[in-house]
Short mmCIF file of C-alpha atoms in Angstrom, two decimals:
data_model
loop_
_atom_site.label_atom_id
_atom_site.label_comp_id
_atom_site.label_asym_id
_atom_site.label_seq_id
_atom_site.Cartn_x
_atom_site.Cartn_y
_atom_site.Cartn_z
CA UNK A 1 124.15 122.34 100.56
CA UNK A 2 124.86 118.74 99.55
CA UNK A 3 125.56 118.09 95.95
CA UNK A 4 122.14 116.14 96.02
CA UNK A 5 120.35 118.69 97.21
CA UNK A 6 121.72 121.04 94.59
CA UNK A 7 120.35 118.26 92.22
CA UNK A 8 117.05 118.38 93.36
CA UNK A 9 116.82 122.12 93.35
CA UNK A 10 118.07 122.82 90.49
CA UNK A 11 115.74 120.08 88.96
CA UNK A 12 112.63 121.81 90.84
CA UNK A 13 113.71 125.18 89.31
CA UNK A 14 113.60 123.61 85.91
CA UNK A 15 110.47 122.42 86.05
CA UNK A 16 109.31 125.53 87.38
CA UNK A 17 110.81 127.11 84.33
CA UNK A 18 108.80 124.43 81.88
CA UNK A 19 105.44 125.06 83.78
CA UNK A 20 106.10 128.24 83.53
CA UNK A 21 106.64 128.27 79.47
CA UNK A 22 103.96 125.74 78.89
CA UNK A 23 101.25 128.31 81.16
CA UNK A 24 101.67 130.51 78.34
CA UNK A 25 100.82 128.45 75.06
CA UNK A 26 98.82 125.37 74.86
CA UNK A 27 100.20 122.71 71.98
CA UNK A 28 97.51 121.60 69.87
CA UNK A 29 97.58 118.53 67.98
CA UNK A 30 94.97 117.95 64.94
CA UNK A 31 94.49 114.67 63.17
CA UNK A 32 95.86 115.24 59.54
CA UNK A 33 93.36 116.34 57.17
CA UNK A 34 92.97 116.16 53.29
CA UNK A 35 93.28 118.63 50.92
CA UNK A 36 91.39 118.30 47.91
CA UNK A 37 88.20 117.56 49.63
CA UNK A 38 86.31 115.07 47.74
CA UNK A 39 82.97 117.47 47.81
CA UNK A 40 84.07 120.82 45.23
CA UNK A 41 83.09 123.74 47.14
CA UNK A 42 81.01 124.35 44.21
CA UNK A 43 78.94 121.99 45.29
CA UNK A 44 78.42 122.82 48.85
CA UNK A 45 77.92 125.27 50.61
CA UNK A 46 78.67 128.12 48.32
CA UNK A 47 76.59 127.05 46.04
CA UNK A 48 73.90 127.77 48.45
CA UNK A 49 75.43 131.29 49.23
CA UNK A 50 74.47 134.49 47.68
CA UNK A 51 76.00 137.84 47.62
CA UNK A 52 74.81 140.80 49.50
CA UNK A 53 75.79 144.46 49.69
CA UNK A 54 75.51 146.49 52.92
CA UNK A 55 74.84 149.97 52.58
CA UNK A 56 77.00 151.20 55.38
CA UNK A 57 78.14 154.94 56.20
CA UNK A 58 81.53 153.89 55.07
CA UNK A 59 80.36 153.12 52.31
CA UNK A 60 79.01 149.22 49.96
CA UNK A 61 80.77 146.41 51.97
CA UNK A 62 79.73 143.11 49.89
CA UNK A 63 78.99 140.03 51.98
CA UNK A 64 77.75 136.62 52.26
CA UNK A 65 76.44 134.97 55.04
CA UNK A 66 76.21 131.64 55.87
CA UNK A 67 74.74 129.01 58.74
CA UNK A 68 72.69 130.35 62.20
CA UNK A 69 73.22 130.56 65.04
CA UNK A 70 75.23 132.77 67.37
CA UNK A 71 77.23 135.50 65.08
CA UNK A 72 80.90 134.70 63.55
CA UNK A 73 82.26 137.75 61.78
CA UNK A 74 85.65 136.19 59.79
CA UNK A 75 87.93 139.64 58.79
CA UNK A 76 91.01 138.05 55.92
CA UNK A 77 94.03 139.27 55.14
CA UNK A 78 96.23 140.65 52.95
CA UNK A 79 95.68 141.15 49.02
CA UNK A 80 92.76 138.55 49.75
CA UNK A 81 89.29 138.02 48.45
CA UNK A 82 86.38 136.92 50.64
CA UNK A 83 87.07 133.46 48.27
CA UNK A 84 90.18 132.31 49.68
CA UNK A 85 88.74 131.10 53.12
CA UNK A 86 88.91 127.23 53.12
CA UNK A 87 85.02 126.31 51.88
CA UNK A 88 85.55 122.95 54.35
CA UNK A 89 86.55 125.15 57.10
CA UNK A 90 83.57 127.63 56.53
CA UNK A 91 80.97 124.68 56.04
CA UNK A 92 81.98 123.60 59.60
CA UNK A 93 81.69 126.31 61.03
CA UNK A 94 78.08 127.49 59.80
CA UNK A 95 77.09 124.04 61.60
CA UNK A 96 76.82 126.19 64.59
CA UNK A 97 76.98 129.94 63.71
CA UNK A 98 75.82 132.67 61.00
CA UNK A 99 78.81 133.28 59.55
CA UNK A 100 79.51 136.55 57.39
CA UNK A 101 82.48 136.67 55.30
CA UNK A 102 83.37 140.23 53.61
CA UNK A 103 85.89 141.64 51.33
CA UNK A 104 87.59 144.62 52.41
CA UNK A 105 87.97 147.86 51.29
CA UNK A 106 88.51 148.24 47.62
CA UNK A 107 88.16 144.42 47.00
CA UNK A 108 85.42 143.05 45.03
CA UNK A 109 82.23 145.48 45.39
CA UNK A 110 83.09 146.95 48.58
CA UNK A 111 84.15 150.26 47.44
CA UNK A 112 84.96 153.04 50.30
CA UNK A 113 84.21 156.52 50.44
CA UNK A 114 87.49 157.36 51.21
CA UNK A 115 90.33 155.61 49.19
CA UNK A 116 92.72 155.04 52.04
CA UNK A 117 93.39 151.69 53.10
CA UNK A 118 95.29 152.24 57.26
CA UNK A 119 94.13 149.59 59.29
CA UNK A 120 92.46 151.79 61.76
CA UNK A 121 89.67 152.41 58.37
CA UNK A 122 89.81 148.87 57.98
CA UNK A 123 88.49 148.29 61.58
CA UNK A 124 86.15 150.83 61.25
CA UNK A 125 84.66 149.59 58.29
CA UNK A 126 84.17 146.04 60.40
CA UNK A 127 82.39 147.90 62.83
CA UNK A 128 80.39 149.63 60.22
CA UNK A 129 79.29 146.13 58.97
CA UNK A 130 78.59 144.52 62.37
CA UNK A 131 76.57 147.42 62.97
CA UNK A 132 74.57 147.35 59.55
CA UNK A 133 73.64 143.92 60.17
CA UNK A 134 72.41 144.83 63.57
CA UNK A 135 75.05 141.99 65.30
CA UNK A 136 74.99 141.30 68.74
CA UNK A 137 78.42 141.41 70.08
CA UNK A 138 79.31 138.70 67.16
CA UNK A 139 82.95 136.49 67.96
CA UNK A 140 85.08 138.20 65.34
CA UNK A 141 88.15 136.30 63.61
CA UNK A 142 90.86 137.62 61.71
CA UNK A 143 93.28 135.99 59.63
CA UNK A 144 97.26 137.36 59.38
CA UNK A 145 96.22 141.21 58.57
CA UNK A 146 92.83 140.44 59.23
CA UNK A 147 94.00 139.68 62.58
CA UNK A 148 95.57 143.55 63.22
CA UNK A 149 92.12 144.89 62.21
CA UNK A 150 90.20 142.98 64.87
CA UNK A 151 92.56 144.01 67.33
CA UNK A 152 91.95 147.93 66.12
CA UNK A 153 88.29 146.82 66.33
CA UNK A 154 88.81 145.61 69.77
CA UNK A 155 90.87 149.05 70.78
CA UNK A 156 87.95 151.00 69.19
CA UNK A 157 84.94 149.42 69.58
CA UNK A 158 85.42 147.30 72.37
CA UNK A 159 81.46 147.13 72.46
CA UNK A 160 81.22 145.88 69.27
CA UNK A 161 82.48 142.12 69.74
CA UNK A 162 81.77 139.72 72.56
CA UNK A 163 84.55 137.71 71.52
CA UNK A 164 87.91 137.64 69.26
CA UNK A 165 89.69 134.64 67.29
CA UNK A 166 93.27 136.03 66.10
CA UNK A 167 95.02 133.61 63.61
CA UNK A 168 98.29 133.64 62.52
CA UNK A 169 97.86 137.49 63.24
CA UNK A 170 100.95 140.20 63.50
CA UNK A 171 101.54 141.92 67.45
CA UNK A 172 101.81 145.51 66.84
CA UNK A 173 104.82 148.05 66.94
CA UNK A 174 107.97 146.71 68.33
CA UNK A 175 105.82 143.62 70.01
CA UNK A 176 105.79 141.66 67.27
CA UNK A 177 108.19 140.34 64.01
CA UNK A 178 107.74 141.90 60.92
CA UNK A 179 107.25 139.95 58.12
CA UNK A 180 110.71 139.46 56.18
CA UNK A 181 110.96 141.08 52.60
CA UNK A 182 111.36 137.69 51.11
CA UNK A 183 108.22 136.55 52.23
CA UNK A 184 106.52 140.12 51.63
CA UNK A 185 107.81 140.37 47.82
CA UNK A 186 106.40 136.51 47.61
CA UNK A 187 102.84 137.76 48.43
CA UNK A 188 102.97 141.08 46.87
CA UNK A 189 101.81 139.83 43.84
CA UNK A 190 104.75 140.91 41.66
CA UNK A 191 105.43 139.40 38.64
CA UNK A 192 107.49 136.19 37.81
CA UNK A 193 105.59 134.82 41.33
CA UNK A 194 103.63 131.76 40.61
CA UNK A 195 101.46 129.81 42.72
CA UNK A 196 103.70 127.52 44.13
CA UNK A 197 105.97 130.41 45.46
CA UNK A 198 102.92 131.28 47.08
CA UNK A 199 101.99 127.63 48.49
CA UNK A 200 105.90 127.50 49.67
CA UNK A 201 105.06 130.66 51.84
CA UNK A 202 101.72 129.76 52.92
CA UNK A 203 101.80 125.96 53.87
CA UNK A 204 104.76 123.64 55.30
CA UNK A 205 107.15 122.58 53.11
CA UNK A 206 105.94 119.27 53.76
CA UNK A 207 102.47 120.29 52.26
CA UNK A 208 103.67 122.50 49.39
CA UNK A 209 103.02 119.89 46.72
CA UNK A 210 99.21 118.85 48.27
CA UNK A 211 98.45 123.12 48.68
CA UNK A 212 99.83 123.31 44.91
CA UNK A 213 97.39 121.09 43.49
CA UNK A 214 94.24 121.63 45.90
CA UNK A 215 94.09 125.26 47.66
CA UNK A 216 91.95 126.71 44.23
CA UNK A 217 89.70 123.94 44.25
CA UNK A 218 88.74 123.64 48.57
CA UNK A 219 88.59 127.95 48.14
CA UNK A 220 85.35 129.44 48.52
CA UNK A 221 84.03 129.94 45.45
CA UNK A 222 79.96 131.26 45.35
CA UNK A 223 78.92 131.10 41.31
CA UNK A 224 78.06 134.95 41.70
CA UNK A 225 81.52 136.25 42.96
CA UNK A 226 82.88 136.52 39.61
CA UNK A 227 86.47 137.45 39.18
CA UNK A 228 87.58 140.61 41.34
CA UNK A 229 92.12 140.57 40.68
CA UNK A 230 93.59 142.91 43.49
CA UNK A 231 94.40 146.26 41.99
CA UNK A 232 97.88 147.76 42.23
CA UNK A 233 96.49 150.26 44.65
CA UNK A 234 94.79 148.36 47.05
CA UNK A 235 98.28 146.43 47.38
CA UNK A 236 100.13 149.09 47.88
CA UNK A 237 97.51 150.82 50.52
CA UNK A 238 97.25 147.24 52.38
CA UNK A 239 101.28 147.00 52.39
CA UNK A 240 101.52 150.95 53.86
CA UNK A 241 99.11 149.51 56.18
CA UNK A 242 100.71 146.62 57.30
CA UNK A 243 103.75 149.14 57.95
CA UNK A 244 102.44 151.37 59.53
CA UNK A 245 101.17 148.48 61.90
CA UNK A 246 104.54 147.11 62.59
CA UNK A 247 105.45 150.76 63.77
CA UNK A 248 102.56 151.22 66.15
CA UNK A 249 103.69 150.77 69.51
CA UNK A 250 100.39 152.83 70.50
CA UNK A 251 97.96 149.93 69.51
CA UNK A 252 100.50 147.84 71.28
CA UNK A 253 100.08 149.51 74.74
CA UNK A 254 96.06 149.99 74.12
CA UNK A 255 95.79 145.92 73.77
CA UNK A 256 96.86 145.55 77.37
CA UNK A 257 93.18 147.16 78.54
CA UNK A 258 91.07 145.07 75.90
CA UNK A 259 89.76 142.61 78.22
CA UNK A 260 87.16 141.02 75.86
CA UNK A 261 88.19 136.65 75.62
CA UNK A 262 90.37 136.06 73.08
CA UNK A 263 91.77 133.18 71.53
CA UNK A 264 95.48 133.66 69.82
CA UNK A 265 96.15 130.61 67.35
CA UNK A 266 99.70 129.97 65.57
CA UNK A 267 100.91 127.37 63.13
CA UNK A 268 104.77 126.42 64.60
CA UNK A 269 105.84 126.06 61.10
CA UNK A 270 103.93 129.57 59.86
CA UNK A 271 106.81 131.21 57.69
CA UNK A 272 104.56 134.29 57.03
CA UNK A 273 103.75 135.39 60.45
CA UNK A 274 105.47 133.73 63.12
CA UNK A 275 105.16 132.49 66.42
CA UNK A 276 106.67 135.19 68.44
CA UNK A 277 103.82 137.68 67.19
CA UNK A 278 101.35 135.01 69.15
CA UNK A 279 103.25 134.82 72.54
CA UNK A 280 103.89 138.76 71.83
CA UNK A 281 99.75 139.19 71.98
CA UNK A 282 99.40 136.46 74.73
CA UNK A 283 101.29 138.70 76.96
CA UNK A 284 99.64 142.05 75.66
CA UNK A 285 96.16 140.55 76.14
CA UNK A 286 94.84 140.08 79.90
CA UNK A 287 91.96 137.59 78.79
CA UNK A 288 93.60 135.82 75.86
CA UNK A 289 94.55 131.72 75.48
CA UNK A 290 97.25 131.26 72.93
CA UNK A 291 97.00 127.57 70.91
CA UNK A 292 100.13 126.65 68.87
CA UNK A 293 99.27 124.23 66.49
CA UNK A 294 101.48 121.67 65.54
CA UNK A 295 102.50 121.57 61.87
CA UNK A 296 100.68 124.42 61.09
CA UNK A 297 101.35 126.57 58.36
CA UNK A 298 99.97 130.35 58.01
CA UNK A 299 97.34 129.32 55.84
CA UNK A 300 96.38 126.32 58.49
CA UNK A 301 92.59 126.40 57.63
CA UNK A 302 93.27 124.57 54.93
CA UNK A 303 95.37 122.08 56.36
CA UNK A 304 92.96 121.33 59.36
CA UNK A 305 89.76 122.80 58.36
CA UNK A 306 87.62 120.84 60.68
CA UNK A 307 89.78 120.63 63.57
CA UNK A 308 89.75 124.40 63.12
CA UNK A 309 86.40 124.92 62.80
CA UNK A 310 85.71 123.00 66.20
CA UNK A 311 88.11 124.94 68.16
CA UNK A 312 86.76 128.12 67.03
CA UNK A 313 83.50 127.00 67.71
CA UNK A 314 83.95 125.42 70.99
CA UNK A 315 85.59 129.02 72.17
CA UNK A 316 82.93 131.18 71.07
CA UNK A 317 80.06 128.90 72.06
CA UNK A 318 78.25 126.43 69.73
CA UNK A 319 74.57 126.64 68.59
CA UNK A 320 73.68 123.83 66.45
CA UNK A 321 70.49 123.97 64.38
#
């Protein structure tokens, strides 16, 4: 073979090799967004919102639900209230959907019968809800842990959603990449950590001073929430869970039969949980599309809360009323 032809192969393998890599996760760009949003979130839509307690067999789950349209369940994550989705990002997407956002177990009012906090009785209390408020195979979305308990939903009660939204979400078992103990005693809640330890963790460093100043103001903050601090024991049940998560090679291997559409997003600069855990669930996942956004951090909702919103919509089908 001529040295030009070994050229041109070699340059046709290559590109094989880059079609190949860019098959499996789609770049997304979003124009930058604001934080701070001129309209305070207690102004919009949660001053509209009310809370609600369903009386499931799990036990009180408190809710609030928000928009029509086709069903959006949104699951959040770890040593998190129902408050700290972006209010922009929810506003957005209750242009198309009826949105229910819940605390789980042991946060806020929803109080379990059993005080155990695995994510397998996190899932189940999810399905609990969906089934309470009589929801037709809603498009469920999980942030970071949120994310692990929609995919125990989906191994569970496959029945139960129509479609899944994972973001920034950990692969199980020896899939994925634990999150590293200096991010973990960051968000543990420990003492001496202050908010902008927290921002540094959450957002890109070039957004730490913008997330500093803004993230308590654009959260979601209804007038009848009150103030609900994450107890001791709920952190340390939701860390054993998270654990016991990274261990589970068995929810790993149960992923690759969940065929319901799924829709893996990642920030590329997400220090919290990162990108491998996406491609790891891309691969586990026969009917999933994996979107790496560009500049995003783990907490990207609030950094593109509209572009967000859009995407999310767009894959589980818009109704606008």
């Amino acid at each position: 073979m001529n040295i030009r032809r070994k050229l041109a192969t070699g340059l046709v393998v290559s590109l094989c090799g880059l079609t190949a890599i860019s098959s499996h996760a789609e770049a997304q760009h979003y124009s930058p967004e604001p934080m701070c949003k001129t309209t305070d979130s207690q102004t919009g839509i949660a001053a509209q919102a009310h809370q609600q307690i369903a009386d499931t067999p799990r036990g009180p789950i408190a809710y609030y639900r928000l928009g029509k349209g086709s069903p959006l369940v949104l699951v959040t994550g770890f040593r998190a209230t129902l408050t700290e989705w972006d209010a922009a990002f929810l506003t957005d997407l209750a242009k198309y959907h009826d949105v229910i956002v819940f605390d789980n177990r042991g946060v806020g009012r929803s109080e379990p019968n059993a005080n155990t906090f695995s994510i397998e009785d996190m899932a189940r209390d999810t399905a609990a809800l969906i089934d309470t408020l009589h929801l037709l195979q809603p498009t469920v979305a999980g942030w970071s842990m949120g994310g692990a308990i929609v995919q125990q939903l989906a191994i569970d009660s496959p029945a139960s959603i129509g479609k899944m939204v994972l973001l920034s979400a950990p692969a199980p078992g020896s899939f994925g990449t634990p999150v590293s103990p200096q991010v973990e005693a960051v968000l543990s809640g420990k003492p001496g950590v202050g908010l902008r330890d927290v921002m540094g963790v959450l957002f890109p460093a070039a957004d730490v001073d913008e997330a500093s100043r803004c993230f308590k103001q654009d959260m979601f903050r209804p007038a009848d929430y009150g103030k609900h601090p994450i107890s001791a024991a709920v952190t340390a049940g939701q860390t054993d869970a998270l654990r016991s998560w990274e261990a589970n090679d068995a929810a790993g291997q149960a992923l690759r039969a969940v065929r319901i559409p799924t829709l893996v997003m990642s920030g590329n600069d997400d220090s919290v949980v990162l990108q491998k855990n996406a491609e790891a669930l891309k691969r586990l996942l026969p009917n999933a599309r994996l979107l790496v956004v560009n500049a995003g951090g783990h907490a990207m909702m609030y950094q593109y809360p509209t572009g967000l919103a859009r995407t999310i919509s767009s894959f589980a089908g818009q109704q606008e009323h």
